[in-house]
Amino acid sequence: MSELNRTELAAFLRRSRARVRPDDVGLEAGPRRRTPGLRRQEVAQLAGMSVDYYIRLEQGRGPRPSRQILSAIGRALRLSDDERDHLYHLGGEVPGPPIGPVRDVRPGVLHLLDRLDDTPAMVCDATYEVLAWNPMAAALLGDFSRLPLGERNLIWRFFTDPAARARHDAEGARRFARESAADLRAAAARYPHDAGVHRLVDRLLAAVPEFRALWAEHDVQVRRSASKRLHHPLVGWLDLDCEALHDPHRDQWTIFYTAAPGTPSHEALKLLKVIGTQDLTVRTASG
């Protein structure tokens, strides 16, 4: 652990906050905005922390920030990898190779989600934890911001929430159950010392007999792009192409749900954009 540099940390936070535009993070600028970039309370909201705590950091006082706090601030301010490492050093933390799934999403990927207003898209880590999503993904799959952080996992929701499972057709549900268990086994092998990965596996083994049976088969399979048939309570069944793009440096997947133009499913997505995305903005797992 390195030394905390309060003065430099405060200056870096102020400079980084000033250069982030509200529309970069899905916020309305408003006619009376005088602050360049984001307001302090907006950074605190995006980072999932108290406004008072963040203000004290920018003023060079307050307690030493934890690694989790620094990570959340880095996501809120859309810091690059080098900037995030610099933030860690100023905050008294030494960046190192991840021992588990990385939760920080690249700023460029977050910007992409910001601008995709007609395509459901989200970012997941190696354990299917949902890290960021756009309004169309929330409209299609449910608003993850309404779930506690520990419940924003696609595998956990599928096996324990009947409503989440019911979004799949019968064949799709069987396929997702088998493939997600096999993918999670591969992730557990990649991160043998990560407590979060093994805590998820232990919870599933304890709560879900179906998962226990699949886990016992020792199948291994890494996520691929696929076609899915999903049901939405307002627009009905949708036949979608699920494109999964992998970021090998973070071991994260950006997933897009699209439908062929001119099909009923494409029209249903257009309808979902109108009726299902009100009052929703791009979210990350911290907010």
Short mmCIF file of C-alpha atoms in Angstrom, two decimals:
data_model
loop_
_atom_site.label_atom_id
_atom_site.label_comp_id
_atom_site.label_asym_id
_atom_site.label_seq_id
_atom_site.Cartn_x
_atom_site.Cartn_y
_atom_site.Cartn_z
CA MET A 1 0.00 0.00 0.00
CA SER A 2 1.45 3.39 -1.02
CA GLU A 3 1.12 6.81 0.65
CA LEU A 4 -2.08 8.81 0.35
CA ASN A 5 -1.50 12.17 -1.39
CA ARG A 6 -4.53 14.21 -0.38
CA THR A 7 -3.56 17.42 -2.18
CA GLU A 8 -2.85 15.79 -5.53
CA LEU A 9 -5.87 13.51 -5.21
CA ALA A 10 -8.15 16.49 -4.61
CA ALA A 11 -6.73 18.39 -7.59
CA PHE A 12 -6.99 15.33 -9.86
CA LEU A 13 -10.62 14.76 -8.89
CA ARG A 14 -11.55 18.38 -9.54
CA ARG A 15 -9.82 18.40 -12.93
CA SER A 16 -11.34 15.07 -13.96
CA ARG A 17 -14.83 16.13 -12.89
CA ALA A 18 -14.61 19.39 -14.86
CA ARG A 19 -13.93 17.64 -18.16
CA VAL A 20 -16.84 15.16 -18.05
CA ARG A 21 -19.94 16.55 -19.76
CA PRO A 22 -23.34 15.65 -18.34
CA ASP A 23 -24.43 13.99 -21.58
CA ASP A 24 -21.34 11.76 -21.40
CA VAL A 25 -22.98 10.02 -18.45
CA GLY A 26 -26.62 10.26 -19.53
CA LEU A 27 -27.50 13.42 -17.53
CA GLU A 28 -29.36 16.49 -18.70
CA ALA A 29 -27.20 19.62 -18.75
CA GLY A 30 -30.08 21.98 -17.99
CA PRO A 31 -30.25 25.73 -18.76
CA ARG A 32 -28.87 26.98 -15.43
CA ARG A 33 -25.74 24.86 -15.22
CA ARG A 34 -22.74 27.04 -14.32
CA THR A 35 -20.33 24.30 -13.31
CA PRO A 36 -18.00 23.06 -16.07
CA GLY A 37 -18.45 19.34 -16.31
CA LEU A 38 -20.26 17.44 -13.57
CA ARG A 39 -21.43 18.74 -10.21
CA ARG A 40 -20.02 17.13 -7.08
CA GLN A 41 -23.37 15.64 -6.16
CA GLU A 42 -23.63 14.07 -9.62
CA VAL A 43 -20.26 12.34 -9.25
CA ALA A 44 -21.30 11.09 -5.82
CA GLN A 45 -24.57 9.77 -7.22
CA LEU A 46 -22.86 7.99 -10.11
CA ALA A 47 -20.29 6.50 -7.73
CA GLY A 48 -22.90 5.37 -5.20
CA MET A 49 -21.41 7.32 -2.29
CA SER A 50 -22.46 10.21 -0.06
CA VAL A 51 -22.10 13.75 -1.38
CA ASP A 52 -20.40 14.85 1.84
CA TYR A 53 -17.75 12.13 1.55
CA TYR A 54 -16.94 13.06 -2.04
CA ILE A 55 -16.77 16.78 -1.21
CA ARG A 56 -14.26 16.06 1.53
CA LEU A 57 -12.09 14.13 -0.93
CA GLU A 58 -12.09 17.11 -3.32
CA GLN A 59 -11.19 19.37 -0.40
CA GLY A 60 -8.21 17.22 0.57
CA ARG A 61 -9.61 15.98 3.85
CA GLY A 62 -11.61 13.08 5.18
CA PRO A 63 -10.69 9.41 5.69
CA ARG A 64 -8.46 7.39 3.39
CA PRO A 65 -10.62 6.14 0.46
CA SER A 66 -10.90 2.40 0.04
CA ARG A 67 -10.00 0.65 -3.21
CA GLN A 68 -13.74 0.10 -3.82
CA ILE A 69 -14.43 3.83 -3.43
CA LEU A 70 -11.59 4.74 -5.81
CA SER A 71 -12.86 2.21 -8.33
CA ALA A 72 -16.39 3.63 -8.17
CA ILE A 73 -15.10 7.19 -8.63
CA GLY A 74 -13.01 6.07 -11.59
CA ARG A 75 -16.11 4.64 -13.26
CA ALA A 76 -18.15 7.76 -12.54
CA LEU A 77 -15.49 10.04 -14.02
CA ARG A 78 -14.93 7.80 -17.06
CA LEU A 79 -11.21 7.50 -16.33
CA SER A 80 -8.93 5.66 -18.73
CA ASP A 81 -6.83 2.71 -17.52
CA ASP A 82 -3.78 4.94 -16.97
CA GLU A 83 -5.87 7.59 -15.20
CA ARG A 84 -7.47 4.97 -12.99
CA ASP A 85 -4.03 3.63 -12.00
CA HIS A 86 -2.96 7.21 -11.23
CA LEU A 87 -6.06 7.65 -9.07
CA TYR A 88 -5.16 4.48 -7.16
CA HIS A 89 -1.61 5.74 -6.54
CA LEU A 90 -2.84 9.12 -5.30
CA GLY A 91 -5.37 7.39 -3.05
CA GLY A 92 -2.70 5.18 -1.49
CA GLU A 93 -3.48 1.98 -3.40
CA VAL A 94 -1.07 0.13 -5.67
CA PRO A 95 -2.67 -1.11 -8.91
CA GLY A 96 -1.94 -4.73 -9.66
CA PRO A 97 -3.11 -7.59 -11.83
CA PRO A 98 -6.72 -8.54 -11.05
CA ILE A 99 -7.18 -11.64 -8.96
CA GLY A 100 -10.85 -11.73 -9.89
CA PRO A 101 -13.31 -10.36 -12.43
CA VAL A 102 -12.78 -6.66 -13.16
CA ARG A 103 -15.77 -4.39 -12.49
CA ASP A 104 -14.44 -1.21 -14.13
CA VAL A 105 -15.92 -0.74 -17.61
CA ARG A 106 -13.91 1.10 -20.25
CA PRO A 107 -15.07 4.71 -20.74
CA GLY A 108 -15.40 4.13 -24.49
CA VAL A 109 -17.78 1.25 -23.88
CA LEU A 110 -19.88 3.37 -21.53
CA HIS A 111 -20.02 6.10 -24.16
CA LEU A 112 -21.19 3.51 -26.69
CA LEU A 113 -24.01 2.43 -24.38
CA ASP A 114 -24.94 6.09 -23.92
CA ARG A 115 -25.50 6.47 -27.64
CA LEU A 116 -27.31 3.24 -28.42
CA ASP A 117 -30.89 4.36 -27.99
CA ASP A 118 -32.55 1.68 -30.14
CA THR A 119 -30.55 -1.44 -29.22
CA PRO A 120 -30.55 -3.24 -25.86
CA ALA A 121 -26.92 -3.48 -24.72
CA MET A 122 -25.11 -4.27 -21.47
CA VAL A 123 -21.71 -5.21 -20.09
CA CYS A 124 -21.15 -8.34 -17.99
CA ASP A 125 -18.08 -9.74 -16.29
CA ALA A 126 -16.90 -13.34 -16.45
CA THR A 127 -19.53 -14.45 -13.93
CA TYR A 128 -22.47 -12.77 -15.77
CA GLU A 129 -22.55 -9.92 -13.26
CA VAL A 130 -24.21 -6.98 -15.00
CA LEU A 131 -21.84 -3.98 -14.75
CA ALA A 132 -23.48 -1.45 -17.06
CA TRP A 133 -26.60 -1.27 -19.20
CA ASN A 134 -28.55 1.16 -21.33
CA PRO A 135 -32.26 2.04 -21.12
CA MET A 136 -33.20 -0.43 -23.86
CA ALA A 137 -31.57 -3.29 -21.93
CA ALA A 138 -33.50 -2.26 -18.83
CA ALA A 139 -36.71 -2.14 -20.88
CA LEU A 140 -36.08 -5.59 -22.35
CA LEU A 141 -34.69 -7.45 -19.33
CA GLY A 142 -35.72 -5.36 -16.32
CA ASP A 143 -34.15 -2.36 -14.59
CA PHE A 144 -31.05 -3.67 -12.82
CA SER A 145 -30.77 -0.46 -10.78
CA ARG A 146 -33.79 -1.64 -8.79
CA LEU A 147 -31.85 -4.72 -7.67
CA PRO A 148 -29.22 -4.81 -4.90
CA LEU A 149 -25.65 -5.14 -6.18
CA GLY A 150 -25.49 -8.80 -5.18
CA GLU A 151 -28.60 -9.63 -7.20
CA ARG A 152 -27.53 -8.17 -10.57
CA ASN A 153 -26.23 -11.48 -11.84
CA LEU A 154 -27.88 -13.06 -14.88
CA ILE A 155 -27.13 -16.62 -13.77
CA TRP A 156 -28.41 -16.09 -10.23
CA ARG A 157 -31.57 -14.38 -11.49
CA PHE A 158 -32.23 -17.09 -14.07
CA PHE A 159 -32.00 -19.96 -11.58
CA THR A 160 -33.76 -18.24 -8.64
CA ASP A 161 -36.28 -15.81 -10.16
CA PRO A 162 -39.14 -17.49 -12.06
CA ALA A 163 -39.95 -14.23 -13.84
CA ALA A 164 -36.41 -13.99 -15.24
CA ARG A 165 -36.50 -17.60 -16.42
CA ALA A 166 -39.93 -17.10 -18.00
CA ARG A 167 -38.44 -14.57 -20.43
CA HIS A 168 -36.85 -17.53 -22.26
CA ASP A 169 -38.72 -20.09 -24.31
CA ALA A 170 -38.40 -23.71 -23.12
CA GLU A 171 -35.50 -24.64 -25.39
CA GLY A 172 -33.71 -21.38 -24.72
CA ALA A 173 -34.05 -21.87 -20.97
CA ARG A 174 -32.53 -25.36 -21.15
CA ARG A 175 -29.67 -24.05 -23.29
CA PHE A 176 -28.95 -21.05 -21.05
CA ALA A 177 -28.97 -23.22 -17.91
CA ARG A 178 -26.41 -25.63 -19.32
CA GLU A 179 -24.20 -23.08 -21.05
CA SER A 180 -24.11 -20.61 -18.15
CA ALA A 181 -23.13 -23.35 -15.68
CA ALA A 182 -20.35 -24.47 -18.03
CA ASP A 183 -19.17 -20.88 -18.50
CA LEU A 184 -19.18 -20.23 -14.76
CA ARG A 185 -17.03 -23.34 -14.22
CA ALA A 186 -14.48 -21.94 -16.68
CA ALA A 187 -14.50 -18.60 -14.81
CA ALA A 188 -13.98 -20.35 -11.47
CA ALA A 189 -10.89 -22.04 -12.92
CA ARG A 190 -9.53 -18.71 -14.26
CA TYR A 191 -10.00 -17.02 -10.87
CA PRO A 192 -9.25 -19.74 -8.29
CA HIS A 193 -8.56 -17.23 -5.50
CA ASP A 194 -11.49 -14.85 -6.02
CA ALA A 195 -13.97 -15.04 -3.16
CA GLY A 196 -16.81 -13.51 -5.18
CA VAL A 197 -16.72 -16.18 -7.89
CA HIS A 198 -16.77 -19.02 -5.40
CA ARG A 199 -19.42 -17.33 -3.26
CA LEU A 200 -21.72 -17.23 -6.30
CA VAL A 201 -21.06 -20.91 -7.06
CA ASP A 202 -21.67 -21.87 -3.41
CA ARG A 203 -24.97 -19.91 -3.33
CA LEU A 204 -26.18 -21.62 -6.48
CA LEU A 205 -25.14 -25.07 -5.28
CA ALA A 206 -26.96 -24.53 -1.99
CA ALA A 207 -30.16 -23.09 -3.49
CA VAL A 208 -30.69 -24.74 -6.87
CA PRO A 209 -30.81 -28.54 -7.38
CA GLU A 210 -30.84 -28.04 -11.15
CA PHE A 211 -27.58 -26.10 -10.98
CA ARG A 212 -26.03 -28.75 -8.71
CA ALA A 213 -26.78 -31.41 -11.32
CA LEU A 214 -25.31 -29.33 -14.14
CA TRP A 215 -22.25 -28.43 -12.08
CA ALA A 216 -21.59 -32.08 -11.37
CA GLU A 217 -21.25 -32.74 -15.10
CA HIS A 218 -18.05 -30.64 -15.21
CA ASP A 219 -18.86 -29.19 -18.63
CA VAL A 220 -16.76 -26.19 -19.67
CA GLN A 221 -17.86 -23.70 -22.30
CA VAL A 222 -17.10 -20.02 -22.85
CA ARG A 223 -19.88 -17.64 -23.87
CA ARG A 224 -20.52 -17.17 -27.59
CA SER A 225 -22.87 -15.10 -29.74
CA ALA A 226 -26.23 -16.83 -30.20
CA SER A 227 -29.85 -16.42 -31.21
CA LYS A 228 -32.45 -16.06 -28.45
CA ARG A 229 -36.20 -16.04 -28.21
CA LEU A 230 -37.25 -13.78 -25.33
CA HIS A 231 -40.66 -12.79 -24.03
CA HIS A 232 -41.55 -9.29 -22.93
CA PRO A 233 -44.80 -8.65 -21.01
CA LEU A 234 -45.67 -5.62 -23.17
CA VAL A 235 -44.52 -6.52 -26.68
CA GLY A 236 -44.63 -10.33 -26.62
CA TRP A 237 -42.07 -12.75 -28.06
CA LEU A 238 -38.94 -11.43 -29.77
CA ASP A 239 -36.49 -13.42 -31.90
CA LEU A 240 -33.15 -11.72 -31.30
CA ASP A 241 -29.52 -12.09 -32.28
CA CYS A 242 -27.39 -11.87 -29.16
CA GLU A 243 -23.94 -10.60 -30.17
CA ALA A 244 -21.31 -10.95 -27.44
CA LEU A 245 -18.05 -9.00 -27.90
CA HIS A 246 -15.19 -9.89 -25.55
CA ASP A 247 -12.68 -7.49 -23.99
CA PRO A 248 -9.80 -9.85 -23.15
CA HIS A 249 -7.95 -7.31 -21.00
CA ARG A 250 -10.89 -7.01 -18.62
CA ASP A 251 -12.50 -10.36 -19.34
CA GLN A 252 -15.78 -8.54 -19.92
CA TRP A 253 -18.50 -9.03 -22.50
CA THR A 254 -20.51 -6.31 -24.21
CA ILE A 255 -23.78 -7.87 -25.31
CA PHE A 256 -26.10 -6.45 -27.97
CA TYR A 257 -29.63 -7.66 -28.71
CA THR A 258 -30.69 -6.98 -32.30
CA ALA A 259 -33.45 -8.10 -34.68
CA ALA A 260 -33.41 -8.34 -38.46
CA PRO A 261 -34.95 -5.22 -40.07
CA GLY A 262 -38.49 -5.69 -41.31
CA THR A 263 -39.29 -8.56 -38.94
CA PRO A 264 -41.98 -8.49 -36.25
CA SER A 265 -39.24 -8.58 -33.64
CA HIS A 266 -37.63 -5.48 -35.12
CA GLU A 267 -40.95 -3.67 -34.95
CA ALA A 268 -41.39 -4.87 -31.37
CA LEU A 269 -38.01 -3.38 -30.41
CA LYS A 270 -39.06 -0.05 -31.92
CA LEU A 271 -42.25 -0.18 -29.88
CA LEU A 272 -40.27 -1.08 -26.76
CA LYS A 273 -38.10 2.01 -27.31
CA VAL A 274 -41.23 4.16 -27.13
CA ILE A 275 -43.05 2.56 -24.23
CA GLY A 276 -40.31 0.96 -22.18
CA THR A 277 -37.47 3.47 -21.76
CA GLN A 278 -39.12 6.40 -20.02
CA ASP A 279 -37.08 7.96 -17.22
CA LEU A 280 -34.18 5.55 -17.72
CA THR A 281 -30.54 6.54 -18.29
CA VAL A 282 -27.38 4.55 -18.80
CA ARG A 283 -26.41 2.93 -15.54
CA THR A 284 -23.36 1.21 -14.11
CA ALA A 285 -23.32 -1.27 -11.28
CA SER A 286 -22.53 1.45 -8.75
CA GLY A 287 -25.72 3.34 -9.54
#
